[in-house]
Amino acid sequence: MRYVSTRGQSPAVGFTDAVLGGLAPDGGLYVPETWPTFTKAELAAFAGRPYAEVAAAVLGRFAGDEVEPAELLRMCEEAYGTFSHKAVTPMTQIGPQTFILELFHGPSLAFKDVAMQILARLYDHFLGQQRRSQTILCATSGDTGGAAVEAFRGARNVRVVAMFPEGRISEVQRRFMTTAPEANIACLSVQGTFDDCQAILKDAFQDKALRQAVDLAAVNSINFARIAAQAVYYFTSAAALGAPDRPINFVVPSGNFGDAFAGFVAMKMGLPIKRIVVATNANDILARAFATGRYARGAVQATISPAMDIQSASNFERLYFECVQRDAVETTRAFEAFARTGAIDIPPAALAAMQQVFTGVAIGDDEAFKTIVSTLNETGELIDPHTAVAVAALSHAPLEGPTVVLSTAHPAKFAEDVLKASGAAPALPRGASSLADRPERFDRLPADPDTIKAYVRAFAES
Ligand SMILES: *Cc1c(COP(=O)(O)O)cnc(C)c1O
């Protein structure tokens, strides 16, 4: 399997280089040269199989001959063995035709574990083969840092430096990073904002001397392996509800559009999906784009679903590329213009192709709050604010037939807002409850790029 860039100016690469490279050198995103497909019989056979086996089958199509099937299955079993639920991503029914897919049973209690756990194992495997080691530098506003630390702790060929803004993340979020005892993890409390952390990250990646001394890597959501790993639960949940004989709808709380695009990938691979509802909070760039055809950045607003406070959805470029029939010249033109002007007018044929699959719905904080209460009252299920955005979207997008709502975080991860909305205090699951007792280990530094780059260099060489 070869991977091409959405901008068309980088050579095609294999799976290993697409995973280790992340972004293509021409600034585009990697996509497979052709979409691998499953037959109806293969799709039906996913029903009732262990999650790790389906993951190995799906990822195997993308890895081609670059990972031994037995080795891939072993990695998937290890990755999903870290989840606290035997079904890995279980479903709960909340209405006659409506099901919540719980993606939060991983070690950091957010859906990012699903992709990060397998990505870490692929990384370590490929780096070991190439006798290389890398240092992952990560700036987090909350969830990504914890998922990365949990996934890479103890990795042989990878060190992680996780930067977070001092006093601006929740205690639970901080402790998921700072209580890892492994020597390959370093946590940095930066005396500044998340924007300061991101600026330092950018500075570090542009510093040639640092990059020469340290093999720096990033684990952002544009890595194709993360998308491939997220396609897996579309297959398992749809098969459980009768696909491929019955088409299934999905409702996806969305920020960077990685999770929702993974559904599109599953569809391209043959899964009969009727509709994907993209549920955003007040940061509604995607909802506006699907409704009006204009993809235009707005100012970022802080909401009670902070992991979705994003106004330019990186993975949207992959969908655009598909919907302009893989025209890399047009994709380059559109996204270079977006970087300059903050807007793209989607060509009518491409918009029609998007609207055939996607509906966008934007949900305000008030409605999300009310949905936490009504869901608790009507079903007994306590949901987090991100999931609430998706559940609320159900009543704005009439859907027929079985519908799966993706639940992306455990309510205890956003305990304060959930308690405020519902009066019910969500408890941390058993595995995470010792978080408060474990010793923390982190360094504090001013938001100064040179100081932090010197720290990263010293850690990488230690
Ligand atoms: C990252 C995240 C999202 C958004 O996912 P995207 O793939 O960026 O669209 C939604 N909910 C939670 C809890 C997240 O951490």
Short mmCIF file of C-alpha atoms and ligand atoms in Angstrom, two decimals:
data_model
loop_
_atom_site.label_atom_id
_atom_site.label_comp_id
_atom_site.label_asym_id
_atom_site.label_seq_id
_atom_site.Cartn_x
_atom_site.Cartn_y
_atom_site.Cartn_z
CA MET A 1 0.00 0.00 0.00
CA ARG A 2 1.41 3.40 -1.05
CA TYR A 3 0.46 6.80 0.39
CA VAL A 4 0.17 10.00 -1.64
CA SER A 5 0.01 13.60 -0.44
CA THR A 6 -3.17 15.67 -0.85
CA ARG A 7 -0.91 18.41 -2.30
CA GLY A 8 0.59 16.10 -4.94
CA GLN A 9 4.17 17.40 -4.71
CA SER A 10 5.74 14.73 -2.45
CA PRO A 11 6.72 11.26 -3.65
CA ALA A 12 4.44 8.37 -2.68
CA VAL A 13 5.69 6.51 0.43
CA GLY A 14 4.96 3.24 2.19
CA PHE A 15 2.99 2.81 5.43
CA THR A 16 6.10 3.05 7.66
CA ASP A 17 7.14 6.42 6.23
CA ALA A 18 3.57 7.74 6.24
CA VAL A 19 3.30 6.89 9.97
CA LEU A 20 6.74 8.20 11.00
CA GLY A 21 6.48 11.24 8.70
CA GLY A 22 3.06 12.50 9.88
CA LEU A 23 2.73 15.51 7.59
CA ALA A 24 3.96 15.09 3.98
CA PRO A 25 7.01 17.25 3.04
CA ASP A 26 4.89 19.38 0.67
CA GLY A 27 2.61 20.34 3.57
CA GLY A 28 -0.18 17.96 2.51
CA LEU A 29 -1.71 15.00 4.34
CA TYR A 30 -1.07 11.38 3.41
CA VAL A 31 -3.93 9.24 2.07
CA PRO A 32 -3.76 5.72 0.62
CA GLU A 33 -3.30 5.63 -3.15
CA THR A 34 -6.49 3.54 -3.38
CA TRP A 35 -8.98 2.60 -0.66
CA PRO A 36 -8.77 -1.05 0.36
CA THR A 37 -12.20 -2.72 0.57
CA PHE A 38 -13.94 -5.54 2.42
CA THR A 39 -16.57 -7.82 0.88
CA LYS A 40 -20.05 -8.09 2.42
CA ALA A 41 -19.14 -11.48 3.86
CA GLU A 42 -15.98 -10.08 5.46
CA LEU A 43 -17.95 -7.17 6.97
CA ALA A 44 -20.61 -9.48 8.37
CA ALA A 45 -17.91 -11.70 9.90
CA PHE A 46 -16.69 -8.78 12.06
CA ALA A 47 -19.79 -9.21 14.26
CA GLY A 48 -18.90 -10.74 17.59
CA ARG A 49 -15.18 -10.93 16.98
CA PRO A 50 -12.70 -9.62 19.59
CA TYR A 51 -11.91 -5.94 19.01
CA ALA A 52 -8.16 -6.54 18.60
CA GLU A 53 -8.81 -9.03 15.78
CA VAL A 54 -10.97 -6.58 13.83
CA ALA A 55 -8.36 -3.86 14.44
CA ALA A 56 -5.62 -6.11 13.05
CA ALA A 57 -7.78 -6.95 10.01
CA VAL A 58 -8.53 -3.27 9.25
CA LEU A 59 -5.01 -1.96 9.97
CA GLY A 60 -3.54 -4.88 8.03
CA ARG A 61 -5.19 -3.56 4.86
CA PHE A 62 -3.37 -0.25 5.36
CA ALA A 63 -0.02 -1.69 6.47
CA GLY A 64 0.16 -4.10 3.50
CA ASP A 65 3.30 -6.21 3.71
CA GLU A 66 5.15 -3.74 5.95
CA VAL A 67 4.03 -5.39 9.19
CA GLU A 68 3.82 -9.17 9.71
CA PRO A 69 0.15 -10.09 10.35
CA ALA A 70 1.04 -12.01 13.53
CA GLU A 71 3.11 -9.07 14.80
CA LEU A 72 0.26 -6.63 14.03
CA LEU A 73 -2.24 -8.80 15.89
CA ARG A 74 0.14 -8.98 18.87
CA MET A 75 0.45 -5.16 18.88
CA CYS A 76 -3.34 -4.74 18.69
CA GLU A 77 -3.89 -7.22 21.52
CA GLU A 78 -1.39 -5.36 23.68
CA ALA A 79 -2.82 -1.92 22.76
CA TYR A 80 -6.44 -2.86 23.47
CA GLY A 81 -5.49 -4.96 26.49
CA THR A 82 -4.89 -1.63 28.26
CA PHE A 83 -8.64 -0.87 28.12
CA SER A 84 -10.64 -1.48 31.27
CA HIS A 85 -13.68 -2.94 29.46
CA LYS A 86 -13.51 -6.40 27.94
CA ALA A 87 -15.47 -5.26 24.87
CA VAL A 88 -12.96 -2.36 24.46
CA THR A 89 -15.65 -0.07 22.94
CA PRO A 90 -19.01 -1.28 24.35
CA MET A 91 -22.41 0.11 23.32
CA THR A 92 -25.28 1.27 25.54
CA GLN A 93 -28.80 1.71 24.20
CA ILE A 94 -30.46 5.10 24.89
CA GLY A 95 -33.48 4.90 22.58
CA PRO A 96 -35.39 2.43 20.37
CA GLN A 97 -32.87 2.84 17.55
CA THR A 98 -30.13 4.83 19.29
CA PHE A 99 -26.92 3.53 20.80
CA ILE A 100 -23.99 5.21 22.54
CA LEU A 101 -20.59 3.84 21.57
CA GLU A 102 -18.32 4.25 24.60
CA LEU A 103 -14.84 5.08 23.37
CA PHE A 104 -13.50 6.17 26.79
CA HIS A 105 -12.44 2.96 28.51
CA GLY A 106 -8.74 3.49 27.70
CA PRO A 107 -6.10 4.50 30.24
CA SER A 108 -6.66 8.30 29.95
CA LEU A 109 -10.48 8.06 29.75
CA ALA A 110 -10.83 9.81 26.36
CA PHE A 111 -11.27 8.37 22.86
CA LYS A 112 -7.78 9.49 21.84
CA ASP A 113 -6.45 6.38 23.61
CA VAL A 114 -8.03 4.18 20.91
CA ALA A 115 -5.67 5.52 18.24
CA MET A 116 -2.72 6.54 20.42
CA GLN A 117 -2.26 3.11 22.04
CA ILE A 118 -1.73 1.40 18.68
CA LEU A 119 0.16 4.35 17.15
CA ALA A 120 2.74 4.14 19.97
CA ARG A 121 3.34 0.45 19.30
CA LEU A 122 3.66 1.01 15.55
CA TYR A 123 6.12 3.86 16.17
CA ASP A 124 8.31 1.85 18.52
CA HIS A 125 8.25 -1.10 16.11
CA PHE A 126 9.24 0.96 13.03
CA LEU A 127 11.91 2.95 14.90
CA GLY A 128 13.38 -0.28 16.26
CA GLN A 129 13.57 -1.69 12.71
CA GLN A 130 15.39 1.46 11.58
CA ARG A 131 17.60 1.57 14.73
CA ARG A 132 16.41 5.11 15.32
CA SER A 133 15.05 6.86 18.35
CA GLN A 134 12.84 9.94 18.42
CA THR A 135 11.71 12.55 20.90
CA ILE A 136 8.04 13.46 20.70
CA LEU A 137 7.35 17.03 21.68
CA CYS A 138 3.74 17.64 22.55
CA ALA A 139 1.80 20.73 23.63
CA THR A 140 -1.50 19.86 25.22
CA SER A 141 -4.59 21.74 26.30
CA GLY A 142 -5.73 18.62 28.13
CA ASP A 143 -6.50 15.25 26.54
CA THR A 144 -3.79 14.61 23.93
CA GLY A 145 -0.91 14.85 26.45
CA GLY A 146 -2.41 12.25 28.78
CA ALA A 147 -3.17 9.86 25.92
CA ALA A 148 0.39 10.27 24.55
CA VAL A 149 2.05 9.72 27.94
CA GLU A 150 -0.10 6.67 28.66
CA ALA A 151 0.65 5.23 25.21
CA PHE A 152 4.41 5.87 25.02
CA ARG A 153 5.43 5.25 28.65
CA GLY A 154 8.11 2.57 28.65
CA ALA A 155 8.59 2.69 24.84
CA ARG A 156 12.18 1.72 24.00
CA ASN A 157 12.83 4.06 21.09
CA VAL A 158 10.72 7.08 21.95
CA ARG A 159 11.01 9.81 24.57
CA VAL A 160 8.10 12.16 25.23
CA VAL A 161 8.18 15.74 26.47
CA ALA A 162 4.63 16.87 27.32
CA MET A 163 4.16 20.61 27.83
CA PHE A 164 1.05 21.93 29.52
CA PRO A 165 0.04 25.46 30.57
CA GLU A 166 0.43 25.84 34.34
CA GLY A 167 -2.88 25.99 36.20
CA ARG A 168 -4.97 25.83 33.03
CA ILE A 169 -5.79 22.12 32.84
CA SER A 170 -7.83 20.05 35.27
CA GLU A 171 -6.11 18.12 38.07
CA VAL A 172 -7.23 14.81 36.55
CA GLN A 173 -5.80 15.82 33.18
CA ARG A 174 -2.49 16.87 34.79
CA ARG A 175 -2.15 13.73 36.86
CA PHE A 176 -2.59 11.50 33.78
CA MET A 177 0.70 13.01 32.58
CA THR A 178 2.69 13.64 35.74
CA THR A 179 2.22 10.34 37.57
CA ALA A 180 3.95 8.19 34.93
CA PRO A 181 7.13 6.93 36.63
CA GLU A 182 8.93 5.84 33.44
CA ALA A 183 12.22 7.58 32.60
CA ASN A 184 11.30 8.15 28.93
CA ILE A 185 8.56 10.63 29.95
CA ALA A 186 9.18 14.25 30.94
CA CYS A 187 6.39 16.67 31.84
CA LEU A 188 6.79 20.41 31.72
CA SER A 189 4.51 22.84 33.48
CA VAL A 190 4.95 25.97 31.37
CA GLN A 191 4.29 29.31 33.06
CA GLY A 192 2.07 30.60 30.28
CA THR A 193 -1.01 29.81 28.18
CA PHE A 194 -1.72 26.96 25.76
CA ASP A 195 -0.98 29.39 22.92
CA ASP A 196 2.48 30.00 24.46
CA CYS A 197 3.06 26.22 24.53
CA GLN A 198 2.03 25.94 20.87
CA ALA A 199 4.30 28.82 19.89
CA ILE A 200 7.23 27.13 21.67
CA LEU A 201 6.43 23.86 19.88
CA LYS A 202 6.44 25.61 16.52
CA ASP A 203 9.71 27.36 17.37
CA ALA A 204 11.32 24.04 18.31
CA PHE A 205 10.28 22.37 15.05
CA GLN A 206 11.68 25.29 13.04
CA ASP A 207 15.04 25.22 14.87
CA LYS A 208 17.42 23.39 12.50
CA ALA A 209 20.20 22.99 15.08
CA LEU A 210 17.80 21.40 17.56
CA ARG A 211 16.29 19.14 14.91
CA GLN A 212 19.79 18.03 13.91
CA ALA A 213 20.66 17.18 17.50
CA VAL A 214 17.29 15.63 18.37
CA ASP A 215 15.09 13.54 16.04
CA LEU A 216 11.89 15.46 16.87
CA ALA A 217 8.43 14.07 16.14
CA ALA A 218 4.82 15.13 16.72
CA VAL A 219 1.76 12.94 17.33
CA ASN A 220 -0.99 15.24 16.14
CA SER A 221 -4.27 14.03 14.71
CA ILE A 222 -3.19 14.32 11.09
CA ASN A 223 -1.20 11.06 11.33
CA PHE A 224 -2.92 8.60 8.99
CA ALA A 225 -2.43 5.68 11.41
CA ARG A 226 -4.68 7.49 13.89
CA ILE A 227 -7.45 7.75 11.28
CA ALA A 228 -7.06 4.08 10.30
CA ALA A 229 -7.26 3.02 13.96
CA GLN A 230 -10.44 5.08 14.43
CA ALA A 231 -12.15 3.45 11.44
CA VAL A 232 -12.11 0.16 13.38
CA TYR A 233 -14.96 0.99 15.79
CA TYR A 234 -17.23 2.00 12.92
CA PHE A 235 -16.88 -1.58 11.65
CA THR A 236 -17.36 -3.29 15.03
CA SER A 237 -20.39 -1.20 16.05
CA ALA A 238 -22.09 -1.36 12.65
CA ALA A 239 -21.60 -5.13 12.41
CA ALA A 240 -23.11 -5.54 15.88
CA LEU A 241 -26.24 -3.68 14.69
CA GLY A 242 -26.76 -5.68 11.53
CA ALA A 243 -24.44 -4.18 8.90
CA PRO A 244 -23.83 -4.79 6.08
CA ASP A 245 -27.48 -5.85 5.64
CA ARG A 246 -28.74 -2.73 7.43
CA PRO A 247 -27.15 0.70 6.79
CA ILE A 248 -26.15 2.57 9.96
CA ASN A 249 -26.09 6.29 10.88
CA PHE A 250 -23.35 7.82 13.02
CA VAL A 251 -23.31 11.03 15.07
CA VAL A 252 -19.79 12.27 15.85
CA PRO A 253 -18.69 15.06 18.21
CA SER A 254 -16.10 16.83 16.14
CA GLY A 255 -13.15 19.22 16.48
CA ASN A 256 -10.30 18.42 14.13
CA PHE A 257 -12.59 16.19 12.01
CA GLY A 258 -10.33 13.13 12.51
CA ASP A 259 -12.99 10.97 14.11
CA ALA A 260 -15.72 11.86 11.59
CA PHE A 261 -13.34 11.40 8.66
CA ALA A 262 -12.55 7.89 9.97
CA GLY A 263 -16.24 7.10 9.38
CA PHE A 264 -15.91 8.27 5.79
CA VAL A 265 -12.89 5.95 5.45
CA ALA A 266 -14.92 2.99 6.76
CA MET A 267 -17.56 3.84 4.14
CA LYS A 268 -14.95 3.96 1.37
CA MET A 269 -13.86 0.51 2.54
CA GLY A 270 -17.35 -0.85 1.89
CA LEU A 271 -19.26 -0.29 5.15
CA PRO A 272 -22.85 0.79 4.39
CA ILE A 273 -23.18 4.07 6.32
CA LYS A 274 -26.31 6.07 5.62
CA ARG A 275 -25.34 9.39 7.15
CA ILE A 276 -22.65 10.89 9.37
CA VAL A 277 -23.81 13.82 11.50
CA VAL A 278 -20.92 16.09 12.44
CA ALA A 279 -21.77 17.66 15.81
CA THR A 280 -19.80 20.77 16.75
CA ASN A 281 -20.01 23.18 19.68
CA ALA A 282 -20.09 26.97 19.13
CA ASN A 283 -16.89 26.53 17.09
CA ASP A 284 -19.05 25.63 14.13
CA ILE A 285 -16.78 25.94 11.08
CA LEU A 286 -17.73 22.42 9.90
CA ALA A 287 -21.46 22.82 10.51
CA ARG A 288 -21.43 26.07 8.48
CA ALA A 289 -19.33 24.52 5.72
CA PHE A 290 -21.69 21.58 5.14
CA ALA A 291 -24.75 23.86 5.25
CA THR A 292 -23.50 26.75 3.12
CA GLY A 293 -20.49 25.56 1.12
CA ARG A 294 -18.23 28.18 2.68
CA TYR A 295 -15.46 26.83 4.94
CA ALA A 296 -14.47 29.95 6.88
CA ARG A 297 -12.52 30.28 10.10
CA GLY A 298 -14.09 32.18 13.01
CA ALA A 299 -12.63 33.28 16.36
CA VAL A 300 -12.11 30.37 18.78
CA GLN A 301 -14.63 30.41 21.64
CA ALA A 302 -14.12 28.63 24.97
CA THR A 303 -16.89 26.09 25.64
CA ILE A 304 -17.67 23.27 28.08
CA SER A 305 -16.41 20.80 25.43
CA PRO A 306 -12.84 22.19 25.20
CA ALA A 307 -11.39 19.34 23.09
CA MET A 308 -13.61 20.65 20.27
CA ASP A 309 -12.69 24.34 20.55
CA ILE A 310 -11.11 24.36 17.11
CA GLN A 311 -11.76 26.63 14.15
CA SER A 312 -9.72 24.93 11.44
CA ALA A 313 -10.30 21.20 11.20
CA SER A 314 -6.99 19.74 9.92
CA ASN A 315 -8.51 16.57 8.51
CA PHE A 316 -11.02 18.48 6.38
CA GLU A 317 -8.28 18.66 3.72
CA ARG A 318 -8.51 14.88 3.29
CA LEU A 319 -12.27 15.04 2.65
CA TYR A 320 -11.84 17.97 0.26
CA PHE A 321 -9.23 16.00 -1.72
CA GLU A 322 -11.66 13.07 -2.08
CA CYS A 323 -14.62 15.29 -3.03
CA VAL A 324 -12.71 17.17 -5.76
CA GLN A 325 -11.93 13.72 -7.19
CA ARG A 326 -8.37 13.73 -5.87
CA ASP A 327 -7.36 16.86 -7.75
CA ALA A 328 -4.15 17.78 -5.88
CA VAL A 329 -3.71 21.07 -7.78
CA GLU A 330 -7.17 22.24 -6.70
CA THR A 331 -6.61 21.01 -3.11
CA THR A 332 -3.29 22.91 -2.92
CA ARG A 333 -4.93 26.07 -4.28
CA ALA A 334 -7.81 25.87 -1.82
CA PHE A 335 -5.74 25.20 1.33
CA GLU A 336 -3.02 27.71 0.48
CA ALA A 337 -5.80 30.25 0.07
CA PHE A 338 -7.31 29.13 3.39
CA ALA A 339 -3.96 29.69 5.15
CA ARG A 340 -3.84 33.22 3.70
CA THR A 341 -7.47 34.33 3.87
CA GLY A 342 -9.12 31.93 6.33
CA ALA A 343 -11.83 30.83 3.88
CA ILE A 344 -12.58 28.38 1.07
CA ASP A 345 -15.63 28.37 -1.22
CA ILE A 346 -16.28 24.69 -1.84
CA PRO A 347 -17.01 23.97 -5.54
CA PRO A 348 -20.70 22.94 -5.99
CA ALA A 349 -19.96 19.38 -7.16
CA ALA A 350 -17.65 18.78 -4.20
CA LEU A 351 -20.20 20.24 -1.77
CA ALA A 352 -22.91 17.96 -3.19
CA ALA A 353 -20.60 14.96 -2.66
CA MET A 354 -20.01 16.03 0.97
CA GLN A 355 -23.72 16.59 1.61
CA GLN A 356 -24.50 13.10 0.38
CA VAL A 357 -22.76 11.75 3.49
CA PHE A 358 -22.41 14.55 6.04
CA THR A 359 -24.82 16.82 7.91
CA GLY A 360 -23.39 19.45 10.26
CA VAL A 361 -25.11 20.56 13.47
CA ALA A 362 -23.83 23.18 15.96
CA ILE A 363 -24.87 22.96 19.63
CA GLY A 364 -24.45 25.73 22.22
CA ASP A 365 -23.32 25.19 25.84
CA ASP A 366 -26.86 25.70 27.21
CA GLU A 367 -28.30 22.93 25.07
CA ALA A 368 -25.36 20.63 25.87
CA PHE A 369 -25.93 21.23 29.62
CA LYS A 370 -29.65 20.45 29.26
CA THR A 371 -28.86 17.31 27.28
CA ILE A 372 -26.68 15.97 30.13
CA VAL A 373 -29.69 16.35 32.43
CA SER A 374 -32.30 14.94 30.05
CA THR A 375 -30.13 11.96 29.10
CA LEU A 376 -29.62 11.15 32.80
CA ASN A 377 -33.35 11.49 33.51
CA GLU A 378 -34.53 9.50 30.51
CA THR A 379 -31.91 6.73 30.39
CA GLY A 380 -29.89 6.79 33.62
CA GLU A 381 -26.71 7.40 31.63
CA LEU A 382 -24.33 10.15 32.71
CA ILE A 383 -22.57 11.63 29.67
CA ASP A 384 -19.70 14.12 29.37
CA PRO A 385 -20.09 17.54 27.66
CA HIS A 386 -18.50 16.36 24.35
CA THR A 387 -20.87 13.41 24.10
CA ALA A 388 -23.74 15.74 25.07
CA VAL A 389 -23.07 17.84 21.95
CA ALA A 390 -23.58 14.71 19.82
CA VAL A 391 -26.67 13.49 21.69
CA ALA A 392 -28.20 16.98 21.35
CA ALA A 393 -27.54 16.92 17.59
CA LEU A 394 -29.87 13.91 17.29
CA SER A 395 -32.93 16.10 17.61
CA HIS A 396 -31.74 18.49 14.88
CA ALA A 397 -30.96 15.87 12.24
CA PRO A 398 -33.85 13.45 11.68
CA LEU A 399 -32.35 10.02 11.04
CA GLU A 400 -34.02 6.75 10.14
CA GLY A 401 -32.77 3.38 11.24
CA PRO A 402 -30.10 2.32 13.72
CA THR A 403 -27.95 5.22 14.88
CA VAL A 404 -24.65 5.14 16.78
CA VAL A 405 -23.60 8.20 18.81
CA LEU A 406 -19.88 8.32 19.54
CA SER A 407 -19.09 9.03 23.20
CA THR A 408 -15.58 10.48 23.38
CA ALA A 409 -14.83 11.08 27.06
CA HIS A 410 -15.63 9.60 30.47
CA PRO A 411 -17.85 11.99 32.47
CA ALA A 412 -15.34 11.92 35.37
CA LYS A 413 -12.79 13.60 33.16
CA PHE A 414 -15.04 16.69 33.08
CA ALA A 415 -16.49 16.13 36.54
CA GLU A 416 -17.06 19.80 37.44
CA ASP A 417 -19.32 20.66 34.51
CA VAL A 418 -21.12 17.32 34.67
CA LEU A 419 -21.82 17.86 38.37
CA LYS A 420 -22.97 21.43 37.73
CA ALA A 421 -25.36 20.29 35.00
CA SER A 422 -26.79 17.17 36.58
CA GLY A 423 -26.16 17.29 40.31
CA ALA A 424 -24.58 13.86 39.91
CA ALA A 425 -20.86 13.51 40.68
CA PRO A 426 -19.24 11.07 38.28
CA ALA A 427 -16.71 8.79 39.97
CA LEU A 428 -13.40 7.87 38.38
CA PRO A 429 -13.33 4.23 37.25
CA ARG A 430 -11.45 1.81 39.48
CA GLY A 431 -8.21 1.77 37.49
CA ALA A 432 -7.88 5.55 37.60
CA SER A 433 -8.98 6.08 41.19
CA SER A 434 -5.42 5.73 42.54
CA LEU A 435 -4.45 8.74 40.40
CA ALA A 436 -4.82 11.06 43.39
CA ASP A 437 -2.39 9.00 45.51
CA ARG A 438 0.40 8.52 42.98
CA PRO A 439 3.41 10.85 43.28
CA GLU A 440 3.70 13.52 40.61
CA ARG A 441 6.87 14.31 38.72
CA PHE A 442 7.23 17.40 36.53
CA ASP A 443 9.46 20.41 35.98
CA ARG A 444 8.35 24.04 35.92
CA LEU A 445 9.81 26.44 33.40
CA PRO A 446 9.02 29.95 32.16
CA ALA A 447 7.37 30.21 28.72
CA ASP A 448 10.72 30.95 27.10
CA PRO A 449 11.56 29.03 23.89
CA ASP A 450 15.33 28.91 24.45
CA THR A 451 15.03 27.60 28.01
CA ILE A 452 12.57 24.91 26.93
CA LYS A 453 14.57 23.90 23.85
CA ALA A 454 17.68 23.48 26.04
CA TYR A 455 15.58 21.29 28.37
CA VAL A 456 14.35 19.14 25.46
CA ARG A 457 17.89 18.72 24.15
CA ALA A 458 19.29 17.74 27.54
CA PHE A 459 16.45 15.24 28.07
CA ALA A 460 16.86 13.70 24.58
CA GLU A 461 20.57 13.21 25.19
CA SER A 462 20.15 11.83 28.71
C1 LIG B 1 -10.20 15.22 20.52
C2 LIG B 1 -11.57 15.09 21.05
C3 LIG B 1 -12.71 15.29 20.24
C4 LIG B 1 -12.64 15.74 18.79
O1 LIG B 1 -12.15 14.75 17.93
P1 LIG B 1 -11.62 15.15 16.46
O2 LIG B 1 -11.06 13.89 15.90
O3 LIG B 1 -10.58 16.21 16.69
O4 LIG B 1 -12.78 15.66 15.67
C5 LIG B 1 -13.97 15.10 20.81
N1 LIG B 1 -14.10 14.75 22.11
C6 LIG B 1 -13.03 14.56 22.92
C7 LIG B 1 -13.26 14.20 24.35
C8 LIG B 1 -11.73 14.70 22.42
O5 LIG B 1 -10.67 14.52 23.25
#
